[in-house]
Amino acid sequence: MNKYRFIFFLAMQLCLLQVFSQGFGRRELINDNWFFYLGDGKYLGAEYFDHSQWRKLDLPHDWSVEAVASPDLSSCTGYLPGGIGWYRKDLDIPANEKGKRVYIYFEGVYNNSEVFINGKWIGKRPNGYVSFMYDLTPYIHYGGKNVLAVRVDHSQDADSRWYTGSGIYRDVYLVYAAPVHINQWGVSYSAEVKKNSADLIIQTEINNATALSSKVQIIHEVYSPDKKKVAGDISVCHALPDKVTTTESRIAIPSPELWSLDIPHLYTIYTRVLQNGKVLDETRTMAGIRTLTFDSNKGFALNGKSMKIKGVCVHHDAGCLGAAVPKEVWRRRLMQLKAIGCNAIRMSHNPQATCVYELCDELGLLVKDEAFDEWEYPKKKWIAGWNKGKPGFEGSASYFREWSKRDLSDMVRRDRNHPSVIMWSIGNEVDYPNDPYSHPILDKEGIGQQHVKGYQKNQPRAERLGDIAKELVAEVKKYDLSRPVTAALAGAVMSNETDYPGVLDIVGYNYTEQRYKLDHEKYPRRILYGSETRHDLNAWKAVRDNEYILGQFIWTGFDYLGEAGPWPSRGFTTGMIDLAGNIKPNGYFRRALWADAPTIYIGTYKNNENKKKLLTNAPAVWNYEQGELVRVVAYTNCEEAELYLNGGLVGEKRKYDDQTAIIYWDIPYIAGTLEVVGYKEGKAVTKEMIRTSGRPYAIKATLDKDNHIQEKECIHLMIHIVDENGIPVVLADNQITCHMEGPAKLLGLESGDNNVADNYRDNRQRCKNGTLLGYIQTISKGKVNIKLTSPLLQSYNIDFEIE
């Protein structure tokens, strides 16, 4: 085995279906019937404060995205406000629960949250992305009313380079547990994968919240993907008083079905904790078995099969929904990414909601989990537009020294049991030259900077990066040795002068493909990949054509809020998919580079606009002036393609050009149907067409789900403008109004436009490219009618029933 090779075996990774990804007691989702006040004041956390006049709402909730954007606010977070807000909720804790521990678990609160129960302050958590829990037991009124209050302080609203949202924007659970129970995130797995079996090494942490030692049995039962029991184990734990005691079991799994991208097999593990034959705690775990290999010369392999990581970076917002994004929305988004050939997601640049990891487990997507965008000193936060004017310096650096290790360990402990997670990242671009760290090498090496060039002796020295990285890497390895620790380097030239890259297991480079070959030769033990890259073809070729490069994560998968340009810009638009869920032309171009199955896309633009350049963002439009010369491009992975207009051949068969990855023809415009056909080994294997449309005539719409619609479910309403013949009018921008009756509500109408001054939360919005996306939240059982209207267009009705 190559001595520079890192092989990480990971098996039986989990996506627990019980409490917050790791079993422990009985959980109760308490998202309903909260009271909210935007503002601050005295005694708002007091037990007997009257909150009945506050706004009543359900969680998850993001107050920033509900607000009106203003040019007086900061571009970095999309010109939307932060502020201070309070949440309160009445809790009835049954009398028969007395004797049990009662906990409150938050998946995410942005940010600087403080929690009170019955007027007692019980804790603060600055980080707005991590999940956390408090023990409420000492303050509970069993059999009576309890009041939970949460103060959220996002008054430093320009504290990030992108949109964060504000409030309790993820799920909240109340948890009841016996005094002896499975600890929070207290079940973890590693494995020794053999030729025809896998030995699972299972660690179970038992929390004994009593003053006496306790002897308990721990039973694990493993069921195959087809629900047959395949293995089990019984062990004994002597749980020490007022401590967490860890036990270890080894279980052999015969002929394991491996979790893979094509077939993400998931086993089920049932775990029970018993005392004197009585069940104290139990959990059900979905698990995947697989191996990971990272090699400095051979790249990445999953289950021994070499492959390239074809990844994208994603932020946690979804346009008009802000940071409160339902699981159904994430499912649709991830399926779209997988459809264009993506196989990996980078959580940019903080841990995301648990449901996102669960979906990646289920769908077969790799995950790079990331903890921080800045360390002990703040980065620039742009106020008047991305890289414009004078920056601000608010941010998470203010609490990094005190909280970083706990935040990092909580991320690892929460997410370590997902088979989708393949690496831990301790930082993104914390080494950006002169933002804030500097080094004398910057006087010698040319590194392009927007505002500051050369060594800045009054700024923090870059050597500090290595010191911090050592501490963070050690913290990760306390809780998981099965995956590599990485970071995304923005200034490899500078970081190479420090210990920073050397303490990482694998090293990510942001936008520096030109250094791959140089640094591979200079540091032969270094395992390299593109942790953040542009969309351009050369960035992909640097991965494709170099076996030692693991893969790439493109910036970005979706458009996102924040990092906006000057007012009224809403956010960053480098995504392959826009905020309305439409795959852009560059997304189809990427599909042609990444997908395995035959694929082809047809786009057009005026030839006189770009006579030489072949564009990767050509829209699928066939509406021009008669006789006008038009360039038609095909994005395909086929060997050849030819072009037909109204059934006649107008573009001879042309071969795929690896220099551009584009096949093209220049033809005069004639209205009708334009069709491109792709060939492999001389056979037609795929085709795509676009048609000339007439004027906007009618509204058409579909739901992504037309039966078995459940309460409290988010469904997508896809709206299109068509002409008199039913052909989509891609150039239409009509304003649509959505009228709704029944037990459902409209969360917003998303056009994907980048104008932050628009209101995307009401029932009226202009289409963009002839489409609009509506988010419908179901409430209770009953019939729902949606009517879509627009001046001069035929309206459209949809009826559905909530079961």
Coordinates of N, CA and C in Angstrom, one line a residue, residues 348-543:
S348 N -21.9 24.8 2.6 CA -21.1 26.0 2.6 C -21.8 27.0 3.5
H349 N -21.1 27.5 4.6 CA -19.9 26.9 5.1 C -20.1 26.6 6.5
N350 N -21.3 26.0 6.8 CA -21.7 25.6 8.1 C -22.6 24.4 8.1
P351 N -22.7 23.7 9.2 CA -23.6 22.6 9.2 C -25.1 23.0 8.9
Q352 N -25.8 22.2 8.2 CA -27.1 22.5 7.8 C -28.1 21.6 8.5
A353 N -29.4 21.7 8.1 CA -30.5 21.0 8.8 C -30.3 19.5 8.6
T354 N -30.6 18.7 9.7 CA -30.5 17.3 9.7 C -31.2 16.6 8.5
C355 N -32.3 17.2 8.0 CA -33.0 16.5 6.9 C -32.2 16.5 5.6
V356 N -31.3 17.5 5.5 CA -30.5 17.5 4.2 C -29.6 16.3 4.2
Y357 N -29.0 16.0 5.3 CA -28.1 14.8 5.4 C -28.9 13.5 5.2
E358 N -30.1 13.5 5.8 CA -30.9 12.3 5.6 C -31.3 12.1 4.2
L359 N -31.6 13.2 3.5 CA -31.9 13.1 2.0 C -30.7 12.6 1.2
C360 N -29.5 13.1 1.6 CA -28.3 12.7 0.9 C -28.0 11.2 1.1
D361 N -28.3 10.7 2.3 CA -28.2 9.3 2.6 C -29.1 8.5 1.7
E362 N -30.3 9.0 1.6 CA -31.4 8.3 0.9 C -31.2 8.3 -0.6
L363 N -30.8 9.5 -1.1 CA -30.7 9.7 -2.6 C -29.4 9.2 -3.2
G364 N -28.3 9.1 -2.3 CA -27.0 8.7 -2.8 C -26.2 9.9 -3.3
L365 N -25.9 10.8 -2.3 CA -25.1 12.0 -2.6 C -24.0 12.1 -1.5
L366 N -22.8 12.4 -1.9 CA -21.7 12.5 -1.0 C -21.8 13.9 -0.4
V367 N -21.3 14.0 0.9 CA -21.3 15.3 1.6 C -20.0 15.7 2.2
K368 N -19.6 16.9 1.9 CA -18.5 17.6 2.7 C -19.1 18.5 3.7
D369 N -19.0 18.1 5.0 CA -19.5 18.8 6.1 C -18.5 19.9 6.6
E370 N -19.0 21.1 6.8 CA -18.1 22.2 7.0 C -18.5 23.0 8.2
A371 N -17.5 23.5 9.0 CA -17.9 24.1 10.3 C -17.8 25.6 10.3
F372 N -16.8 26.2 9.7 CA -16.5 27.6 9.9 C -16.1 28.3 8.6
D373 N -16.5 29.6 8.5 CA -16.0 30.5 7.4 C -15.0 31.5 7.9
E374 N -14.9 31.6 9.3 CA -13.8 32.4 9.8 C -13.5 31.9 11.2
W375 N -12.2 32.2 11.6 CA -11.7 31.7 12.9 C -11.6 32.8 13.9
E376 N -10.5 33.1 14.4 CA -10.4 34.0 15.5 C -10.4 35.5 15.1
Y377 N -10.3 35.8 13.9 CA -10.4 37.2 13.4 C -11.5 37.3 12.3
P378 N -12.2 38.4 12.3 CA -13.3 38.5 11.3 C -12.8 38.8 9.9
K379 N -13.6 38.3 8.9 CA -13.3 38.7 7.5 C -14.1 39.9 7.1
K380 N -13.8 40.4 5.9 CA -14.6 41.6 5.4 C -16.0 41.1 5.1
K381 N -16.9 42.0 5.5 CA -18.4 41.8 5.1 C -18.8 43.0 4.3
W382 N -19.2 42.8 3.1 CA -19.4 43.9 2.2 C -20.8 44.5 2.5
I383 N -20.8 45.9 2.5 CA -22.0 46.6 3.0 C -22.8 47.2 1.8
A384 N -22.0 47.8 0.8 CA -22.6 48.5 -0.3 C -22.5 47.7 -1.6
G385 N -22.2 46.4 -1.5 CA -22.1 45.6 -2.7 C -20.9 44.8 -2.7
W386 N -21.0 43.6 -3.2 CA -19.9 42.6 -3.1 C -18.6 43.3 -3.7
N387 N -17.5 43.3 -2.8 CA -16.2 43.9 -3.1 C -16.3 45.3 -3.5
K388 N -17.3 46.0 -2.9 CA -17.5 47.5 -3.2 C -17.4 48.3 -1.9
G389 N -16.7 49.4 -2.0 CA -16.7 50.3 -0.8 C -15.9 49.8 0.4
K390 N -16.4 50.2 1.5 CA -15.7 49.9 2.8 C -16.5 48.8 3.5
P391 N -15.7 47.7 3.9 CA -16.4 46.6 4.5 C -16.7 46.7 6.0
G392 N -17.5 45.9 6.5 CA -17.7 45.8 7.9 C -17.0 44.5 8.5
F393 N -17.0 44.4 9.8 CA -16.2 43.3 10.4 C -17.0 42.6 11.5
E394 N -18.3 42.6 11.5 CA -19.1 41.8 12.4 C -18.9 40.4 12.0
G395 N -19.2 39.5 13.0 CA -19.2 38.1 12.6 C -18.9 37.1 13.8
S396 N -18.8 35.9 13.4 CA -18.7 34.8 14.4 C -17.3 34.7 15.1
A397 N -16.3 35.5 14.6 CA -15.0 35.5 15.2 C -15.0 35.9 16.6
S398 N -16.0 36.7 17.0 CA -16.1 37.3 18.4 C -16.3 36.2 19.4
Y399 N -16.8 35.0 19.0 CA -17.0 33.9 20.0 C -16.2 32.7 19.6
F400 N -15.3 32.8 18.6 CA -14.6 31.6 18.2 C -13.8 31.0 19.3
R401 N -13.0 31.8 20.0 CA -12.1 31.2 21.0 C -12.8 30.4 22.0
E402 N -14.0 30.9 22.4 CA -14.7 30.3 23.5 C -15.5 29.1 23.1
W403 N -16.0 29.1 21.8 CA -17.0 28.1 21.4 C -16.6 27.2 20.3
S404 N -15.5 27.5 19.6 CA -15.2 26.8 18.4 C -15.1 25.2 18.6
K405 N -14.4 24.8 19.6 CA -14.3 23.4 19.8 C -15.6 22.7 20.1
R406 N -16.4 23.3 20.9 CA -17.7 22.7 21.2 C -18.6 22.7 19.9
D407 N -18.6 23.8 19.2 CA -19.3 23.9 17.9 C -18.9 22.8 17.0
L408 N -17.6 22.6 16.8 CA -17.1 21.6 15.9 C -17.4 20.2 16.4
S409 N -17.2 19.9 17.6 CA -17.5 18.6 18.1 C -19.0 18.3 18.0
D410 N -19.8 19.3 18.2 CA -21.2 19.0 18.1 C -21.6 18.7 16.7
M411 N -21.0 19.4 15.7 CA -21.2 19.1 14.3 C -20.8 17.6 14.0
V412 N -19.6 17.2 14.4 CA -19.2 15.9 14.2 C -20.0 14.8 14.8
R413 N -20.3 15.0 16.1 CA -21.2 14.1 16.8 C -22.6 13.9 16.2
R414 N -23.1 15.1 15.8 CA -24.5 15.0 15.2 C -24.5 14.3 13.9
D415 N -23.4 14.6 13.0 CA -23.5 14.1 11.6 C -22.7 12.9 11.3
R416 N -21.9 12.4 12.3 CA -20.9 11.3 12.0 C -21.6 10.0 11.5
N417 N -22.9 9.9 11.8 CA -23.5 8.6 11.4 C -24.3 8.6 10.1
H418 N -24.0 9.6 9.3 CA -24.6 9.6 7.9 C -23.6 9.1 6.9
P419 N -24.0 8.0 6.2 CA -23.1 7.5 5.2 C -22.7 8.5 4.1
S420 N -23.6 9.5 3.9 CA -23.3 10.5 2.9 C -22.1 11.3 3.2
V421 N -21.8 11.6 4.5 CA -20.7 12.4 4.9 C -19.4 11.7 4.7
I422 N -18.5 12.3 3.9 CA -17.2 11.7 3.6 C -16.0 12.5 4.0
M423 N -16.2 13.7 4.5 CA -15.1 14.5 5.0 C -15.6 15.6 5.9
W424 N -14.7 16.0 6.8 CA -15.0 17.1 7.7 C -14.1 18.3 7.4
S425 N -14.7 19.5 7.2 CA -13.9 20.7 6.9 C -13.9 21.6 8.1
I426 N -12.8 22.0 8.5 CA -12.6 22.9 9.7 C -12.6 24.4 9.3
G427 N -12.7 24.7 8.0 CA -12.7 26.1 7.6 C -12.7 26.3 6.1
N428 N -13.3 27.5 5.8 CA -13.3 27.9 4.4 C -12.6 29.3 4.3
E429 N -11.6 29.3 3.5 CA -10.9 30.5 3.1 C -10.5 31.3 4.3
V430 N -10.2 30.7 5.4 CA -9.6 31.4 6.6 C -8.2 31.9 6.3
D431 N -7.6 31.4 5.2 CA -6.3 31.8 4.8 C -6.3 32.8 3.7
Y432 N -7.5 33.4 3.4 CA -7.5 34.4 2.3 C -6.5 35.5 2.6
P433 N -5.5 35.7 1.7 CA -4.4 36.6 2.0 C -4.9 38.0 2.3
N434 N -4.4 38.4 3.5 CA -4.7 39.8 4.0 C -6.2 40.0 4.4
D435 N -6.9 38.9 4.6 CA -8.3 39.0 5.1 C -8.5 37.8 6.1
P436 N -7.9 37.9 7.3 CA -7.0 38.9 7.8 C -5.6 38.6 7.8
Y437 N -5.2 37.3 7.6 CA -3.8 36.9 7.9 C -2.9 37.3 6.7
S438 N -1.6 37.6 7.1 CA -0.7 38.0 6.1 C 0.7 37.3 6.4
H439 N 1.5 37.4 5.4 CA 2.8 36.7 5.4 C 3.8 37.4 4.5
P440 N 5.1 37.5 4.8 CA 6.0 38.1 3.8 C 6.1 37.5 2.4
I441 N 5.6 36.3 2.3 CA 5.6 35.6 1.0 C 4.8 36.4 0.0
L442 N 3.8 37.2 0.5 CA 2.9 37.9 -0.3 C 3.6 39.1 -1.1
D443 N 4.8 39.5 -0.6 CA 5.6 40.4 -1.4 C 6.3 39.8 -2.5
K444 N 6.5 38.5 -2.5 CA 7.3 37.8 -3.5 C 6.4 37.1 -4.5
E445 N 5.2 36.6 -4.1 CA 4.3 35.8 -5.0 C 3.2 36.7 -5.4
G446 N 2.8 36.7 -6.6 CA 1.7 37.5 -7.1 C 0.4 36.8 -6.8
I447 N -0.4 37.3 -5.9 CA -1.7 36.8 -5.6 C -2.7 37.9 -5.8
G448 N -3.6 37.8 -6.7 CA -4.6 38.8 -7.0 C -5.5 39.1 -5.8
Q449 N -5.5 40.4 -5.5 CA -6.4 40.8 -4.4 C -7.2 42.0 -4.8
Q450 N -8.4 42.0 -4.3 CA -9.3 43.1 -4.7 C -8.9 44.5 -4.2
H451 N -8.4 44.5 -2.9 CA -8.2 45.8 -2.2 C -6.8 45.9 -1.7
V452 N -6.2 44.9 -1.2 CA -4.9 45.0 -0.5 C -3.9 44.1 -1.2
K453 N -2.8 44.6 -1.5 CA -1.7 43.8 -2.1 C -0.5 43.8 -1.2
G454 N 0.2 42.6 -1.3 CA 1.5 42.5 -0.6 C 1.3 42.3 0.9
Y455 N 2.5 42.1 1.6 CA 2.5 41.7 3.0 C 2.1 42.9 3.8
Q456 N 1.2 42.6 4.8 CA 0.7 43.7 5.7 C 1.2 43.3 7.1
K457 N 2.3 43.9 7.6 CA 2.9 43.5 8.8 C 2.1 43.8 10.0
N458 N 1.1 44.7 10.0 CA 0.3 45.0 11.1 C -0.9 44.0 11.3
Q459 N -1.1 43.1 10.3 CA -2.2 42.2 10.4 C -1.7 40.8 11.0
P460 N -2.6 40.0 11.4 CA -2.2 38.7 12.1 C -1.3 37.9 11.1
R461 N -0.3 37.3 11.7 CA 0.6 36.5 11.0 C 0.0 35.1 10.6
A462 N 0.3 34.7 9.4 CA -0.3 33.5 8.9 C 0.1 32.2 9.6
E463 N 1.2 32.2 10.3 CA 1.7 31.1 11.1 C 0.6 30.6 12.1
R464 N -0.2 31.5 12.5 CA -1.2 31.2 13.5 C -2.2 30.2 12.9
L465 N -2.4 30.1 11.6 CA -3.3 29.2 11.0 C -2.9 27.8 11.3
G466 N -1.7 27.4 11.3 CA -1.3 26.1 11.6 C -1.6 25.7 13.1
D467 N -1.4 26.6 14.0 CA -1.6 26.4 15.4 C -3.1 26.1 15.6
I468 N -4.0 26.9 15.0 CA -5.4 26.7 15.2 C -5.9 25.4 14.5
A469 N -5.3 25.1 13.3 CA -5.7 23.9 12.6 C -5.4 22.7 13.4
K470 N -4.2 22.6 14.1 CA -3.8 21.5 14.9 C -4.9 21.2 15.9
E471 N -5.3 22.3 16.6 CA -6.3 22.1 17.7 C -7.6 21.6 17.1
L472 N -8.1 22.1 16.0 CA -9.4 21.7 15.4 C -9.3 20.3 14.9
V473 N -8.2 19.9 14.2 CA -8.1 18.6 13.7 C -8.2 17.6 14.9
A474 N -7.5 17.9 15.9 CA -7.5 17.0 17.1 C -8.9 16.9 17.7
E475 N -9.6 17.9 17.7 CA -11.0 17.9 18.2 C -11.9 17.0 17.4
V476 N -11.8 17.1 16.1 CA -12.5 16.2 15.2 C -12.2 14.7 15.5
K477 N -10.9 14.4 15.6 CA -10.5 13.0 15.7 C -10.8 12.4 17.1
K478 N -11.2 13.2 18.0 CA -11.7 12.7 19.3 C -13.0 11.9 19.0
Y479 N -13.7 12.3 18.0 CA -15.1 11.7 17.8 C -15.2 10.9 16.5
D480 N -14.3 11.0 15.6 CA -14.4 10.3 14.4 C -13.0 10.1 13.7
L481 N -12.6 8.9 13.6 CA -11.3 8.6 12.9 C -11.6 8.0 11.5
S482 N -12.8 7.9 11.1 CA -13.2 7.1 9.9 C -13.2 8.0 8.6
R483 N -13.1 9.3 8.8 CA -13.1 10.2 7.7 C -11.9 11.2 7.8
P484 N -11.5 11.7 6.6 CA -10.4 12.7 6.6 C -10.9 14.1 7.1
V485 N -10.0 14.8 7.6 CA -10.2 16.2 8.0 C -9.6 17.1 6.9
T486 N -10.3 18.1 6.5 CA -9.9 18.9 5.4 C -10.2 20.4 5.7
A487 N -9.8 21.3 4.8 CA -10.2 22.7 4.8 C -10.0 23.2 3.4
A488 N -10.7 24.3 3.1 CA -10.7 24.9 1.8 C -9.7 26.1 1.8
L489 N -8.6 26.0 1.1 CA -7.5 27.0 1.1 C -7.7 28.0 0.0
A490 N -7.8 29.3 0.4 CA -7.9 30.3 -0.6 C -6.5 30.9 -1.0
G491 N -5.5 30.7 -0.1 CA -4.2 31.2 -0.4 C -3.1 30.2 -0.2
A492 N -3.1 29.2 -1.0 CA -2.1 28.1 -0.9 C -0.7 28.5 -0.8
V493 N -0.4 29.6 -1.6 CA 1.0 30.1 -1.6 C 1.4 30.5 -0.2
M494 N 0.5 31.2 0.4 CA 0.8 31.7 1.8 C 0.7 30.6 2.8
S495 N -0.3 29.7 2.7 CA -0.5 28.6 3.7 C 0.6 27.6 3.6
N496 N 1.2 27.5 2.4 CA 2.3 26.5 2.3 C 3.6 26.9 3.1
E497 N 3.6 28.2 3.5 CA 4.7 28.7 4.4 C 4.4 28.4 5.9
T498 N 3.3 27.8 6.1 CA 2.8 27.5 7.5 C 2.6 26.0 7.7
D499 N 2.2 25.6 8.9 CA 1.9 24.2 9.2 C 0.5 23.8 8.8
Y500 N -0.3 24.8 8.3 CA -1.7 24.6 8.1 C -2.0 23.4 7.1
P501 N -1.5 23.4 5.9 CA -1.8 22.2 5.0 C -1.3 20.9 5.6
G502 N -0.2 20.9 6.2 CA 0.4 19.7 6.7 C -0.4 18.9 7.8
V503 N -1.2 19.6 8.5 CA -2.0 19.0 9.6 C -3.3 18.4 9.1
L504 N -3.6 18.7 7.8 CA -4.9 18.2 7.2 C -4.6 16.9 6.6
D505 N -5.7 16.0 6.6 CA -5.6 14.7 5.9 C -5.7 14.9 4.4
I506 N -6.6 15.8 4.0 CA -6.7 16.1 2.5 C -6.9 17.6 2.4
V507 N -6.4 18.2 1.3 CA -6.3 19.7 1.2 C -7.1 20.1 0.0
G508 N -8.0 21.1 0.3 CA -8.8 21.6 -0.8 C -8.3 23.0 -1.2
Y509 N -8.3 23.2 -2.5 CA -7.8 24.5 -3.1 C -9.0 25.2 -3.7
N510 N -9.2 26.5 -3.4 CA -10.2 27.3 -4.0 C -9.7 28.1 -5.1
Y511 N -10.2 27.8 -6.3 CA -9.9 28.7 -7.5 C -8.4 28.7 -7.9
T512 N -7.6 27.7 -7.6 CA -6.2 27.7 -7.9 C -5.8 26.4 -8.6
E513 N -6.5 26.1 -9.6 CA -6.2 24.9 -10.4 C -4.8 24.9 -11.0
Q514 N -4.3 26.1 -11.2 CA -2.9 26.2 -11.8 C -1.8 25.7 -10.8
R515 N -2.2 25.5 -9.6 CA -1.2 25.0 -8.6 C -1.3 23.5 -8.4
Y516 N -2.2 22.8 -9.0 CA -2.4 21.4 -8.8 C -1.1 20.6 -9.1
K517 N -0.6 20.8 -10.3 CA 0.6 20.0 -10.8 C 1.8 20.4 -10.0
L518 N 2.0 21.7 -9.8 CA 3.2 22.2 -9.0 C 3.2 21.7 -7.6
D519 N 2.1 21.8 -6.9 CA 2.1 21.3 -5.5 C 2.0 19.8 -5.4
H520 N 1.5 19.1 -6.4 CA 1.5 17.7 -6.3 C 3.0 17.2 -6.4
E521 N 3.8 17.9 -7.2 CA 5.2 17.5 -7.3 C 6.0 17.9 -6.1
K522 N 5.6 19.1 -5.6 CA 6.4 19.6 -4.4 C 6.0 18.9 -3.1
Y523 N 4.7 18.5 -3.0 CA 4.2 17.9 -1.8 C 3.6 16.6 -2.2
P524 N 4.3 15.6 -2.5 CA 3.8 14.3 -3.0 C 2.8 13.6 -2.1
R525 N 2.9 13.8 -0.8 CA 2.0 13.2 0.2 C 0.7 13.9 0.2
R526 N 0.6 15.1 -0.3 CA -0.6 15.9 -0.2 C -1.7 15.3 -1.1
I527 N -2.9 15.1 -0.5 CA -4.1 14.7 -1.2 C -4.9 15.9 -1.6
L528 N -5.1 16.1 -2.9 CA -5.7 17.4 -3.4 C -7.0 17.3 -4.0
Y529 N -7.8 18.3 -3.9 CA -9.1 18.4 -4.7 C -9.5 19.9 -4.8
G530 N -10.4 20.2 -5.7 CA -10.9 21.5 -5.8 C -12.1 21.8 -4.9
S531 N -11.8 22.4 -3.7 CA -12.8 22.6 -2.7 C -13.8 23.7 -3.2
E532 N -13.4 24.6 -4.1 CA -14.3 25.6 -4.6 C -13.8 26.0 -6.0
T533 N -14.6 25.8 -7.0 CA -14.1 26.1 -8.4 C -15.2 26.9 -9.2
R534 N -14.7 27.5 -10.3 CA -15.6 28.1 -11.2 C -16.3 27.1 -12.0
H535 N -17.2 27.5 -12.9 CA -18.0 26.6 -13.8 C -17.2 26.3 -15.1
D536 N -16.1 27.0 -15.3 CA -15.5 26.9 -16.6 C -14.9 25.5 -16.9
L537 N -14.8 25.2 -18.2 CA -14.4 23.9 -18.7 C -13.0 23.5 -18.2
N538 N -12.1 24.5 -18.2 CA -10.7 24.2 -17.8 C -10.6 23.8 -16.3
A539 N -11.5 24.3 -15.5 CA -11.5 23.9 -14.1 C -11.9 22.4 -14.0
W540 N -12.8 22.0 -14.8 CA -13.2 20.6 -14.8 C -12.1 19.7 -15.4
K541 N -11.5 20.2 -16.5 CA -10.4 19.4 -17.1 C -9.2 19.2 -16.1
A542 N -9.0 20.2 -15.3 CA -7.9 20.0 -14.3 C -8.2 18.9 -13.3
V543 N -9.5 18.6 -13.2 CA -9.9 17.4 -12.3 C -9.9 16.1 -13.2

